[in-house]
Short mmCIF file of C-alpha atoms in Angstrom, two decimals:
data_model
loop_
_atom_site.label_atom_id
_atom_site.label_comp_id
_atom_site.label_asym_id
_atom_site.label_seq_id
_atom_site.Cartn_x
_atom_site.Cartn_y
_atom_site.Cartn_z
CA UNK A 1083 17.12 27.10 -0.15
CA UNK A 1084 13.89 27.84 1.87
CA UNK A 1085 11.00 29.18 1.44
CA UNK A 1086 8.38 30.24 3.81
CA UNK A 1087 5.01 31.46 3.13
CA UNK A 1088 3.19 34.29 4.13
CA UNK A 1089 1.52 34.13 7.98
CA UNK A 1090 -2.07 33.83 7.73
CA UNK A 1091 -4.57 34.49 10.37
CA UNK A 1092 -5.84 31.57 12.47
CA UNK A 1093 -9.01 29.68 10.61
CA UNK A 1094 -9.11 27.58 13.31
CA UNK A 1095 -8.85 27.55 17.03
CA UNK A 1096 -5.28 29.20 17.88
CA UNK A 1097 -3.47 27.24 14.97
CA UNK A 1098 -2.39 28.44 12.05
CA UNK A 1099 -0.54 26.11 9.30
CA UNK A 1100 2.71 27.62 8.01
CA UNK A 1101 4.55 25.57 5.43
CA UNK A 1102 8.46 25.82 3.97
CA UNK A 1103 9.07 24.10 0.99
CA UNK A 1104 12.37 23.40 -0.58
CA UNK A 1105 13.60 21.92 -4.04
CA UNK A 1106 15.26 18.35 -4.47
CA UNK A 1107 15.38 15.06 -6.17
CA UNK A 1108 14.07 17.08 -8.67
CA UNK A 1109 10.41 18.07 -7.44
CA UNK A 1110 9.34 20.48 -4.80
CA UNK A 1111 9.21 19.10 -0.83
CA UNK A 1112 7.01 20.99 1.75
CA UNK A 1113 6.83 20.68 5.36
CA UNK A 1114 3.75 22.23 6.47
CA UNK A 1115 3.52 22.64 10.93
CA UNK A 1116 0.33 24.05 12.98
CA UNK A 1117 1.55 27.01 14.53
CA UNK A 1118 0.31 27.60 18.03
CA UNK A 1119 1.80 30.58 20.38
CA UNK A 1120 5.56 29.81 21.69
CA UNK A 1121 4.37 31.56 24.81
CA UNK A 1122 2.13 28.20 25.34
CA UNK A 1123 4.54 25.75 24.14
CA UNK A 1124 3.26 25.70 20.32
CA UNK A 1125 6.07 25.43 17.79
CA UNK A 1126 6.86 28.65 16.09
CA UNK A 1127 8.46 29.68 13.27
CA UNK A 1128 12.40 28.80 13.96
CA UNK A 1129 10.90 25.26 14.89
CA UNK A 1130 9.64 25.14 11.54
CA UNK A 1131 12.68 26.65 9.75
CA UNK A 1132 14.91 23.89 12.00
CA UNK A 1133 13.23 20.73 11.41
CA UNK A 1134 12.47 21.89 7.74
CA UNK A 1135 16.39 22.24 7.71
CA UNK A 1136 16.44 18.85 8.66
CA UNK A 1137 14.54 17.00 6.37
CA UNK A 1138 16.59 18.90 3.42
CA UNK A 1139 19.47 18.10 4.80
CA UNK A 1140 18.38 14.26 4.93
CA UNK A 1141 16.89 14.52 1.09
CA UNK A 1142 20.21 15.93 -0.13
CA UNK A 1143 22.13 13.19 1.11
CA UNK A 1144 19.51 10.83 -0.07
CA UNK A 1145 20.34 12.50 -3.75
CA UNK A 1146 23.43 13.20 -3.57
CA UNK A 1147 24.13 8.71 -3.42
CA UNK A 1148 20.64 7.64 -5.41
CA UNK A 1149 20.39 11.06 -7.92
CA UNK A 1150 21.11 9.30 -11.40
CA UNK A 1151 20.76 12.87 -12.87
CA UNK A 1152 24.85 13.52 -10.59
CA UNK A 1153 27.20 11.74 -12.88
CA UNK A 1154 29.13 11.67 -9.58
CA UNK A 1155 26.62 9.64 -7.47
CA UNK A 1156 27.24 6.40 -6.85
CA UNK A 1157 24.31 5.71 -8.45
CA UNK A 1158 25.50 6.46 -11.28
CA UNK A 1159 29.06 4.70 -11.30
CA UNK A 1160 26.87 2.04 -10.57
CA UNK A 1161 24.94 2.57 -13.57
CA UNK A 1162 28.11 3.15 -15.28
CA UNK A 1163 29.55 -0.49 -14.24
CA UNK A 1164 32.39 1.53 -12.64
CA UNK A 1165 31.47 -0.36 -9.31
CA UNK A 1166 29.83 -3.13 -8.26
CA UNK A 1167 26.66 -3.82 -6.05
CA UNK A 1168 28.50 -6.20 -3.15
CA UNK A 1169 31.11 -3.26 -3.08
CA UNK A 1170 28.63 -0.73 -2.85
CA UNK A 1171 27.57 1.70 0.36
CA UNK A 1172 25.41 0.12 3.11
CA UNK A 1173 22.38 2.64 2.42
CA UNK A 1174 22.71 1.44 -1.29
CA UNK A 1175 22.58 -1.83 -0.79
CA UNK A 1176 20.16 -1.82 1.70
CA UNK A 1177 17.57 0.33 -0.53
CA UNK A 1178 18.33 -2.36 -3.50
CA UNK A 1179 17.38 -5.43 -0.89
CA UNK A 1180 14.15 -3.36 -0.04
CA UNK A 1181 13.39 -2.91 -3.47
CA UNK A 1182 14.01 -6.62 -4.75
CA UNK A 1183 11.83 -7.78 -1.78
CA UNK A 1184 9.17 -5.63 -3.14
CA UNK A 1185 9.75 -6.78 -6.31
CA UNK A 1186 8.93 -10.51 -4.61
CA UNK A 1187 5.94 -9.27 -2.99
CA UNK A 1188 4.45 -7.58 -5.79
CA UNK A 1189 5.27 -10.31 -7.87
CA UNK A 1190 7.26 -8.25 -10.33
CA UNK A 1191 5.28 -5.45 -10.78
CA UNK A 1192 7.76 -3.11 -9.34
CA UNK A 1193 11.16 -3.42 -10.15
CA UNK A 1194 14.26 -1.48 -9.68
CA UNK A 1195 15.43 -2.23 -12.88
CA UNK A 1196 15.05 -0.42 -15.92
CA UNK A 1197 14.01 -2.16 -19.25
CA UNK A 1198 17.74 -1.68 -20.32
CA UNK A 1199 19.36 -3.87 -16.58
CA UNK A 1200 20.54 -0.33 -15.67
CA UNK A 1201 19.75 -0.14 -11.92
CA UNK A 1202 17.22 2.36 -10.86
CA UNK A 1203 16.36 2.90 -7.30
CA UNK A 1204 14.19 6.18 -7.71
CA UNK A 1205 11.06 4.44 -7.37
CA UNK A 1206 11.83 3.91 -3.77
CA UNK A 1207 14.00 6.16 -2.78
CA UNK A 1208 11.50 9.31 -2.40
CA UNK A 1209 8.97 7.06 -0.14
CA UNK A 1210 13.05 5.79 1.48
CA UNK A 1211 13.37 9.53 2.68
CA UNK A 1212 9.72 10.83 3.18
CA UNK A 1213 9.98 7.90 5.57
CA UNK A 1214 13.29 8.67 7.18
CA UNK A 1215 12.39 12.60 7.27
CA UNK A 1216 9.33 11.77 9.57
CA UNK A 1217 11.12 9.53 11.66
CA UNK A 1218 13.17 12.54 12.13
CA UNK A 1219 10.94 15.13 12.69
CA UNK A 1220 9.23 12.53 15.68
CA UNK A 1221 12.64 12.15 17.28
CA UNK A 1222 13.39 16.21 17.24
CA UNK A 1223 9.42 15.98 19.26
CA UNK A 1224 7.38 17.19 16.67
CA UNK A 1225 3.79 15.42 17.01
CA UNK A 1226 1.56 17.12 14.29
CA UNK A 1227 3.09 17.64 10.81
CA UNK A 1228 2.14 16.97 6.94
CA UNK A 1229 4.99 16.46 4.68
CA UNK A 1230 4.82 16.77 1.10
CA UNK A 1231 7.35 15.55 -1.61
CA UNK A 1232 6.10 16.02 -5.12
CA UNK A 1233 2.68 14.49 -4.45
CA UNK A 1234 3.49 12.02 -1.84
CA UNK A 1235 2.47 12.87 1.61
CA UNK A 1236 2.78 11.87 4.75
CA UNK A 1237 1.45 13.48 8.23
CA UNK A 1238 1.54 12.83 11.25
CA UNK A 1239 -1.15 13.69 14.56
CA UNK A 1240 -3.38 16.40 13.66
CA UNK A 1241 -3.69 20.09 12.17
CA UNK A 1242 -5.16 20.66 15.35
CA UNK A 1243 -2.57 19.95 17.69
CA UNK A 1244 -4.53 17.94 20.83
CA UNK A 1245 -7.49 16.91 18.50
CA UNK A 1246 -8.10 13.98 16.61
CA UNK A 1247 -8.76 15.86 13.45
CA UNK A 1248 -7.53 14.54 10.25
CA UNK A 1249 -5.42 16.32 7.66
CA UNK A 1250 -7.27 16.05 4.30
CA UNK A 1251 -5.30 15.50 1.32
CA UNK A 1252 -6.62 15.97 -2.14
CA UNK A 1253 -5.94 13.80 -4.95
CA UNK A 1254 -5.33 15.53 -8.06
CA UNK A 1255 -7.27 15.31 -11.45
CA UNK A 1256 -5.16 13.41 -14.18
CA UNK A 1257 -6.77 15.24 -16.84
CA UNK A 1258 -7.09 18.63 -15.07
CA UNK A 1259 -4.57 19.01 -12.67
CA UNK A 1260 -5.50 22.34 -11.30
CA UNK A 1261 -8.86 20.20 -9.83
CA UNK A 1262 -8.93 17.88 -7.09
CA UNK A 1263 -11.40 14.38 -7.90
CA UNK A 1264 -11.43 13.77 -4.07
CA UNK A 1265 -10.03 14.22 -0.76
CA UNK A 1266 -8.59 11.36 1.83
CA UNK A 1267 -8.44 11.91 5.71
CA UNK A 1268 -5.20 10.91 6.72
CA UNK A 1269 -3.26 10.96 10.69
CA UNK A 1270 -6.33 11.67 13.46
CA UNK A 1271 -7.49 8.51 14.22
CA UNK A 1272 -7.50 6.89 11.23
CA UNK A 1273 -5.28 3.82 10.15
CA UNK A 1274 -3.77 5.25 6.99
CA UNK A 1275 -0.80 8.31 7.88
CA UNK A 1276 0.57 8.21 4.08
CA UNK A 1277 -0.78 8.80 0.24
CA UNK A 1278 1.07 8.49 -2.78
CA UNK A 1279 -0.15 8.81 -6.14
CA UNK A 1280 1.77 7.32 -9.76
CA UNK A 1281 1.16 8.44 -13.26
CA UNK A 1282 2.87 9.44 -16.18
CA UNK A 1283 1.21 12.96 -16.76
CA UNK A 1284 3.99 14.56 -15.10
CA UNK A 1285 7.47 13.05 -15.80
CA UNK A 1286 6.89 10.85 -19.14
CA UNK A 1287 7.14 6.63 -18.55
CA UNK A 1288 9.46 6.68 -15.71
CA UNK A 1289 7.39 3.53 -14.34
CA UNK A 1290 8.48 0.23 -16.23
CA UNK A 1291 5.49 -1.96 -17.34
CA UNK A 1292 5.78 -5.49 -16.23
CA UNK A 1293 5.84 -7.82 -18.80
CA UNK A 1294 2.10 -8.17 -19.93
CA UNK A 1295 0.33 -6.96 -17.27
CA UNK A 1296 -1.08 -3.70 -18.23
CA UNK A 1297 -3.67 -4.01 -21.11
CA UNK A 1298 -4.12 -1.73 -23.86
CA UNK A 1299 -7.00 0.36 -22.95
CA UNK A 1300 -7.48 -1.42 -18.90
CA UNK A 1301 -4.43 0.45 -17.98
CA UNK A 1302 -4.65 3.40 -15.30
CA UNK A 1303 -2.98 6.82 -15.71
CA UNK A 1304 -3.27 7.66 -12.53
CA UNK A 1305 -3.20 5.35 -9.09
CA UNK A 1306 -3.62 6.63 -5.88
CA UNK A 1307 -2.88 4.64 -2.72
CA UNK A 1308 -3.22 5.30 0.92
CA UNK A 1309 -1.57 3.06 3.68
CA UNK A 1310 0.14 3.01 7.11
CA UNK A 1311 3.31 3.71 5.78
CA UNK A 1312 5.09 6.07 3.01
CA UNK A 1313 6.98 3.53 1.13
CA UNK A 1314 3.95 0.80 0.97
CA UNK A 1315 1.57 3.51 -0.63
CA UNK A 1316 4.38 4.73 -3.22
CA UNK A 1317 5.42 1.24 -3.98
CA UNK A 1318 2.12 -0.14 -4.48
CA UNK A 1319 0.59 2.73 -6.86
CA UNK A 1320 3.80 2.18 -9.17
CA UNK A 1321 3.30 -0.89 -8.90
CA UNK A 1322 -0.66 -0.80 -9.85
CA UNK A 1323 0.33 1.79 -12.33
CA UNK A 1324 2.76 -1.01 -13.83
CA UNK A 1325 0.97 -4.30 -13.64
CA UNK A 1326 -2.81 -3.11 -13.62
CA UNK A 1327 -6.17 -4.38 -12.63
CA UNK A 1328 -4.34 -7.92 -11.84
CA UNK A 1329 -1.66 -5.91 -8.86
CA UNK A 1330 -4.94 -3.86 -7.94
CA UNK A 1331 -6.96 -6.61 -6.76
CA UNK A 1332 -3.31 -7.96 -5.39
CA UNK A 1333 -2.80 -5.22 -3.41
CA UNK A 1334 -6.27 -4.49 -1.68
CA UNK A 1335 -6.01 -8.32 -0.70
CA UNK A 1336 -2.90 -8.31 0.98
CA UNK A 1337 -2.57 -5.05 2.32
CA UNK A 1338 -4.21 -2.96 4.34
CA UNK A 1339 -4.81 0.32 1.62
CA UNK A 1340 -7.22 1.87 0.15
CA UNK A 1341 -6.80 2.52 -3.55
CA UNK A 1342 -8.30 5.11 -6.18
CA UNK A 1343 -7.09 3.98 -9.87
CA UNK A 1344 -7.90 6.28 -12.73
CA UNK A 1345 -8.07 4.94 -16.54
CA UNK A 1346 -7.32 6.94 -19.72
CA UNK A 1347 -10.32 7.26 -20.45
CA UNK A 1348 -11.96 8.80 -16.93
CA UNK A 1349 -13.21 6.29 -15.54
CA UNK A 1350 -12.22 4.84 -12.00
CA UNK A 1351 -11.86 1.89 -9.85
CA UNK A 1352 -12.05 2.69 -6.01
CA UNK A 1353 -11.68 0.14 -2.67
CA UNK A 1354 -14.61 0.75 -0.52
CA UNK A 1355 -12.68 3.36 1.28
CA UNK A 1356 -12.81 5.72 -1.61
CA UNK A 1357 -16.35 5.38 -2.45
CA UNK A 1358 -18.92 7.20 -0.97
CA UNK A 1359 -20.79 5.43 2.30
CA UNK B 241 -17.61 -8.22 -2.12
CA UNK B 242 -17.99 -10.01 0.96
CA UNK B 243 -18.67 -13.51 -0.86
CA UNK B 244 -14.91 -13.12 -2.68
CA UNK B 245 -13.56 -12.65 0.39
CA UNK B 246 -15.12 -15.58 2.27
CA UNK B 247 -14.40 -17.54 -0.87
CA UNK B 248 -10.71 -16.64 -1.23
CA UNK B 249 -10.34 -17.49 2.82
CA UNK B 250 -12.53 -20.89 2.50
CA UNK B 251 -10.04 -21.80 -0.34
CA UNK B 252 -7.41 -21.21 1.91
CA UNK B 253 -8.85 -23.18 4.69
CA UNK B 254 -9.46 -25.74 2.39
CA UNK B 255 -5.71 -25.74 1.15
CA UNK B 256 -4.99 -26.75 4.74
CA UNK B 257 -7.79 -29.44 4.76
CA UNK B 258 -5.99 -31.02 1.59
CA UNK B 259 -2.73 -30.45 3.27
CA UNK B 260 -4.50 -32.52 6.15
CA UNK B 261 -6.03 -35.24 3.56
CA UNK B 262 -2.57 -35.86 1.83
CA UNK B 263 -0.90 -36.01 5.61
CA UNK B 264 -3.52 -38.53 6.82
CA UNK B 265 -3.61 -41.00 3.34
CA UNK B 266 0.08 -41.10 3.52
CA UNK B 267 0.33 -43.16 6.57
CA UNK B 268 -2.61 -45.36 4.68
CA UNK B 269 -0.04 -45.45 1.71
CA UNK B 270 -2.15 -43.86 -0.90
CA UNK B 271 -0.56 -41.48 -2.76
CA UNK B 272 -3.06 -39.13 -4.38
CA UNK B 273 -6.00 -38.12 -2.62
CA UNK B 274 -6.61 -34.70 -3.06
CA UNK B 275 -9.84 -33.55 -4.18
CA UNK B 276 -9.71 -36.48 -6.24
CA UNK B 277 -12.38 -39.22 -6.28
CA UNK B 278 -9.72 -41.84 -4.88
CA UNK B 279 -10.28 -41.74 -1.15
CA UNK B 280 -13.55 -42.96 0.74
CA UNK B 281 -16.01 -41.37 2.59
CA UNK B 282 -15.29 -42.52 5.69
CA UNK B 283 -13.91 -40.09 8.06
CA UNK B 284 -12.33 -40.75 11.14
CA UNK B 285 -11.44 -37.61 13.53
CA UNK B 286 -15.03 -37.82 15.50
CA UNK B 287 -14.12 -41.04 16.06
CA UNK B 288 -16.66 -43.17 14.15
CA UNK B 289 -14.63 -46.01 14.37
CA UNK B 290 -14.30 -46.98 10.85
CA UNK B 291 -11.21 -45.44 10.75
CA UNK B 292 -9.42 -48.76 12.18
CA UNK B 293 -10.25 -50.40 9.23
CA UNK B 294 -9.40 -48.34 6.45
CA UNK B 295 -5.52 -47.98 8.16
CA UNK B 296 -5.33 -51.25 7.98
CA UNK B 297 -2.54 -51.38 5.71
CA UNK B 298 -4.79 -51.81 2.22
CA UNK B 299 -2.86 -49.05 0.85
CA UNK B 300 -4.19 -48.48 -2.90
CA UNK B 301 -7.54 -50.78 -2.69
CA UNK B 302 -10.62 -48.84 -3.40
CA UNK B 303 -12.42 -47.76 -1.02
CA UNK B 304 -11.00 -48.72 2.42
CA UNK B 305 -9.01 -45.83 3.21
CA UNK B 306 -9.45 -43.06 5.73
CA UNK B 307 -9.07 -39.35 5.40
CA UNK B 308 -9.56 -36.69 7.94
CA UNK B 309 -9.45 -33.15 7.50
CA UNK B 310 -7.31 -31.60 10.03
CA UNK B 311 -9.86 -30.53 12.76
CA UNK B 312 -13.02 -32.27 13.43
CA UNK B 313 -15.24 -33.84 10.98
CA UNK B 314 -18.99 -33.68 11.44
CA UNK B 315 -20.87 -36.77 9.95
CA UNK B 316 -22.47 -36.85 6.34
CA UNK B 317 -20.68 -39.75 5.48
CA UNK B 318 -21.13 -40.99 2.31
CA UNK B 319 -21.89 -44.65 3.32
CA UNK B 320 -20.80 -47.00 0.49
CA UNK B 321 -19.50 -44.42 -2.20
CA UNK B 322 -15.96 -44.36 -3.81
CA UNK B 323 -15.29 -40.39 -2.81
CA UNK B 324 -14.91 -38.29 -0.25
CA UNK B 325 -17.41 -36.79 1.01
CA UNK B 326 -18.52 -34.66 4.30
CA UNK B 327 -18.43 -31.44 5.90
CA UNK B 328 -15.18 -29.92 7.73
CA UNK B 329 -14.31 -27.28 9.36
CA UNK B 330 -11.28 -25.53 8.65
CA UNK B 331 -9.22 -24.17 11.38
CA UNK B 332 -9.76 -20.75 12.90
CA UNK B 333 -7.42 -18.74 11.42
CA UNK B 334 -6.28 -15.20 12.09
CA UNK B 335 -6.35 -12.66 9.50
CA UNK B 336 -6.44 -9.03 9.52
CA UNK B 337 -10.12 -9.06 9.48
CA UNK B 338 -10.14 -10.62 12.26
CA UNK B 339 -10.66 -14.50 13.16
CA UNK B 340 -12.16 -16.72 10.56
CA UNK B 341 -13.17 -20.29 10.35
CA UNK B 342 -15.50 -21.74 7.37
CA UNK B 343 -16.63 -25.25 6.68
CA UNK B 344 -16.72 -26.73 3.45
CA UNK B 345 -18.95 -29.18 2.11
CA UNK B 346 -17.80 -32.00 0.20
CA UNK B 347 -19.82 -34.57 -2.01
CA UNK B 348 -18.17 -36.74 -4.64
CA UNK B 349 -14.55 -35.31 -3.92
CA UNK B 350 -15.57 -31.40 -4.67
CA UNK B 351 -16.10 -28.77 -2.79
CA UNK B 352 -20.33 -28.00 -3.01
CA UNK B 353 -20.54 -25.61 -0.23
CA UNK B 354 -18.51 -23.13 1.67
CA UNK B 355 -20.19 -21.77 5.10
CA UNK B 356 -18.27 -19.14 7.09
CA UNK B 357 -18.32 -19.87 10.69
CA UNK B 358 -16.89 -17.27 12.29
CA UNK B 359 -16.67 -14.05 10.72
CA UNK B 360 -16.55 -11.41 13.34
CA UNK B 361 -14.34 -8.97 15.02
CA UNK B 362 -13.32 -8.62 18.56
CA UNK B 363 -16.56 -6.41 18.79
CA UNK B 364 -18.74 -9.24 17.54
CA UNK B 365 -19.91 -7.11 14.81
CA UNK B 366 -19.71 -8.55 11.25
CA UNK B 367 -17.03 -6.58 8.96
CA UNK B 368 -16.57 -5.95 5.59
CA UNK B 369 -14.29 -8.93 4.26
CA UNK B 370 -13.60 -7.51 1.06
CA UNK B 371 -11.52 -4.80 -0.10
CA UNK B 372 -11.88 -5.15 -3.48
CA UNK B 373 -12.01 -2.57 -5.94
CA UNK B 374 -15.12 -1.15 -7.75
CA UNK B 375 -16.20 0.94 -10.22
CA UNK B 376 -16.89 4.16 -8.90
CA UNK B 377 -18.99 7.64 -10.95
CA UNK B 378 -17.07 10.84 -10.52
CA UNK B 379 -20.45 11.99 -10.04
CA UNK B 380 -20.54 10.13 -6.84
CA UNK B 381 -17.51 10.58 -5.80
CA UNK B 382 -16.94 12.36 -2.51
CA UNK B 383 -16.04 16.06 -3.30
CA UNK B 384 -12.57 17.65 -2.42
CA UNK B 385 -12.16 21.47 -2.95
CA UNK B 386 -8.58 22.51 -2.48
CA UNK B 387 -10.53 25.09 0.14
CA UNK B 388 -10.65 22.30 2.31
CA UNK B 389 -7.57 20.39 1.67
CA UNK B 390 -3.81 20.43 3.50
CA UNK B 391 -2.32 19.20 1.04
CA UNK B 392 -2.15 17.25 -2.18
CA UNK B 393 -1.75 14.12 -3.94
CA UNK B 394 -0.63 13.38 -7.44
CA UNK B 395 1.95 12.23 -9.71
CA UNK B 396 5.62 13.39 -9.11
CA UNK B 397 5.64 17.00 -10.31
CA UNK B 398 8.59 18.73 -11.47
CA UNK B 399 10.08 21.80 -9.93
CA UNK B 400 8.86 23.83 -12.61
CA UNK B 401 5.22 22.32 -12.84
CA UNK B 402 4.89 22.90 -9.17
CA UNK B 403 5.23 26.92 -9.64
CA UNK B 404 1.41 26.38 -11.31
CA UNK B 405 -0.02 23.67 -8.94
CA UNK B 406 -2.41 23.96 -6.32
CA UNK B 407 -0.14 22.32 -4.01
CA UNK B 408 2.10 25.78 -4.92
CA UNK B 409 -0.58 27.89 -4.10
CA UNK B 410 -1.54 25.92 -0.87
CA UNK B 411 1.56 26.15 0.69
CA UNK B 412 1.67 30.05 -0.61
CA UNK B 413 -1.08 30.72 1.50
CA UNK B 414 -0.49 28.17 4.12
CA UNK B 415 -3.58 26.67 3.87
#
């Protein structure tokens, strides 16, 4: 079910952003569109309520295979040992092959295992259809949107449809959530059109530590990491989040993201794009 | 920051002059060179012409073997010693910094010196290298009001957690 927000007047030029937001995979998703005048070509409002439609429609098929929390999945009957992986769907098994390759390249730090063998393809199946829903929303011609799925974002052009302006996302405070600690340009012309941020404030441990590679008291609460792509930024922080300073310094060498990593007890450890110039 | 970076790229170079060194002491019949003190100083790729003699066929005898690295060598020979010595050059190579080529030093089989040669973008301009992490002060950090954000970042929220979250009230006001 949809929701749409109130219409605001125009801050800026002739746009105004309108936003729909809809629940699934157990968190809150919101696509947020400039609106311009349909007389002049702009998207309006049943643009927004279509290709919102769209990218529910694309998360609740997502869930209704990868939901663990549908004892009817097949996920589940996976989980269950009811079926096996070679006789499992195509989209299954080709989310577990992305998954164990990023296992590889993060050299264990993510994993789509849990501790207990059960298979658990949650960590990338958000980024999966954040990524799919925006490859979607390009095909149905839409140039400038921000799309938001429980704290991982990705945009695309401009709030300022025929500018190079960036959208700005925040980055929430670990210890105070209703604060922001800083704000990342993302889309306009910059390199990086996704953020993602991992922690365990919100949802208990749902990210499995690797073996020894989070230290008592060097471990972050909080990891936020911008990249090109969705599922490379919400990868990587779970797999910072997992593995520690060790994946951090892995992960600014070998790709190209900037990273904002938050410890227990406040303090932070930032890639030059996070710190101030 | 920028020294890691040149570092971690000169090691890599030099992986590929080792890679080079074991290549060109195979052929001579030697079987560990390495960064080892084994192999001589002379060096044959700028065509000194003591190469001839250390190819010779006196595979394990001290100090008659050639190495190369696997571009040019420049001189510095160590004349009489039992290691390898000199400076090389490492192959350009391309990384997402752009091109980069370094040239390592050796003296008594180790590396002493590591000297980036090229180091520049397509502009010419020398770039940061290193995108390593750093400590960073929340007092210096660069301030974010949610007045002035689209949108936020943060750990998977729950349905519920989201009715109290500024991305909630964002989207409730569209902006």
């Amino acid at each position: 079910m949809q929701r749409t927000s109130d219409p605001m007047p125009a801050a800026t030029g002739t746009f105004v952003l309108k936003a729909r937001t809809f629940e699934c995979m157990g968190t809150v998703i919101g696509l947020t569109l400039p609106m311009g005048s349909p007389a002049e070509g702009q998207p309006g409002p049943d643009e927004l309520v279509a290709a919102t439609a769209v990218v529910e429609r694309l998360f609740q098929d997502l869930d209704e295979i990868f939901s663990l929390y549908r004892p009817d999945s097949e996920a589940s009957r996976l989980a269950r040992g009811e079926l096996k992986l070679p006789h499992a769907s195509a989209p299954m098994r080709e989310a577990y092959a992305e998954a164990h390759e990023w296992r590889l390249r993060t050299e264990g730090a993510f994993t789509p295992e849990r501790p207990d063998g059960v298979l658990d393809l949650s960590g990338i199946i958000k980024g999966h259809a954040i990524r799919e829903a925006g490859t979607s929303l390009l095909a149905l011609g839409r140039r400038d949107w921000c799309l938001n799925a429980g704290g991982d974002v990705l945009v695309s052009g401009s709030p300022r449809p025929g500018s190079t302006e960036p959208w700005t996302a925040g980055v929430v405070d670990p210890a105070d959530r209703r604060t922001l600690i800083t704000g990342y340009a993302l889309g306009g012309n910059g390199r990086h059109n996704a953020i993602a941020t991992s922690g365990s404030a919100e949802r208990g441990e749902h990210i499995w530590r690797a073996g020894n590679g989070a230290q008592d008291g060097g471990g972050f609460v909080q990891v936020t990491v911008a990249a090109a792509d969705i599922v490379t930024a919400d990868v990587l922080a779970t797999a910072i989040v997992a593995g520690g300073a060790p994946m951090l310094n892995h992960a600014a060498d070998n790709w190209d993201v900037a990273v904002l990593a938050i410890r227990a007890d406040g303090s932070m450890l930032a890639t030059p794009a996070f710190q101030p110039a | 920051m920028k020294i890691r970076g040149t570092v971690a790229a000169a090691l890599a170079s030099a992986g590929i002059l080792l890679v080079g060194w074991q290549t060109g002491t195979q052929v001579n019949g030697i079987s560990t060179v390495a960064s080892s003190t084994t192999a001589t100083g002379t060096t044959g790729a700028a065509g000194t012409g003591s190469a001839g003699t250390g190819s010779s066929g006196t595979a394990g005898s001290s100090g008659s073997s050639s190495s190369t690295g696997s571009s040019s060598s420049s001189g510095s020979i160590g004349s009489s010693g039992s290691s390898a010595a000199g400076t090389y050059k490492g192959n350009t190579v391309q990384t997402r910094f752009g091109p980069v080529q370094v040239q390592i030093t050796v003296a008594s089989g180790k590396i002493t010196d590591i000297t980036a040669l090229q180091l520049t973008n397509t502009d010419g301009k020398s770039i940061q290298i290193s995108n390593r992490a750093a400590p960073l002060l929340r007092s210096k950090v660069l301030a974010a009001q949610s007045a002035n954000v689209q949108t936020v970042s943060g750990a998977t929220i729950t349905s519920d957690a989201y009715l109290t979250s500024l991305q909630a009230a964002i989207d409730a006001a569209n902006l």
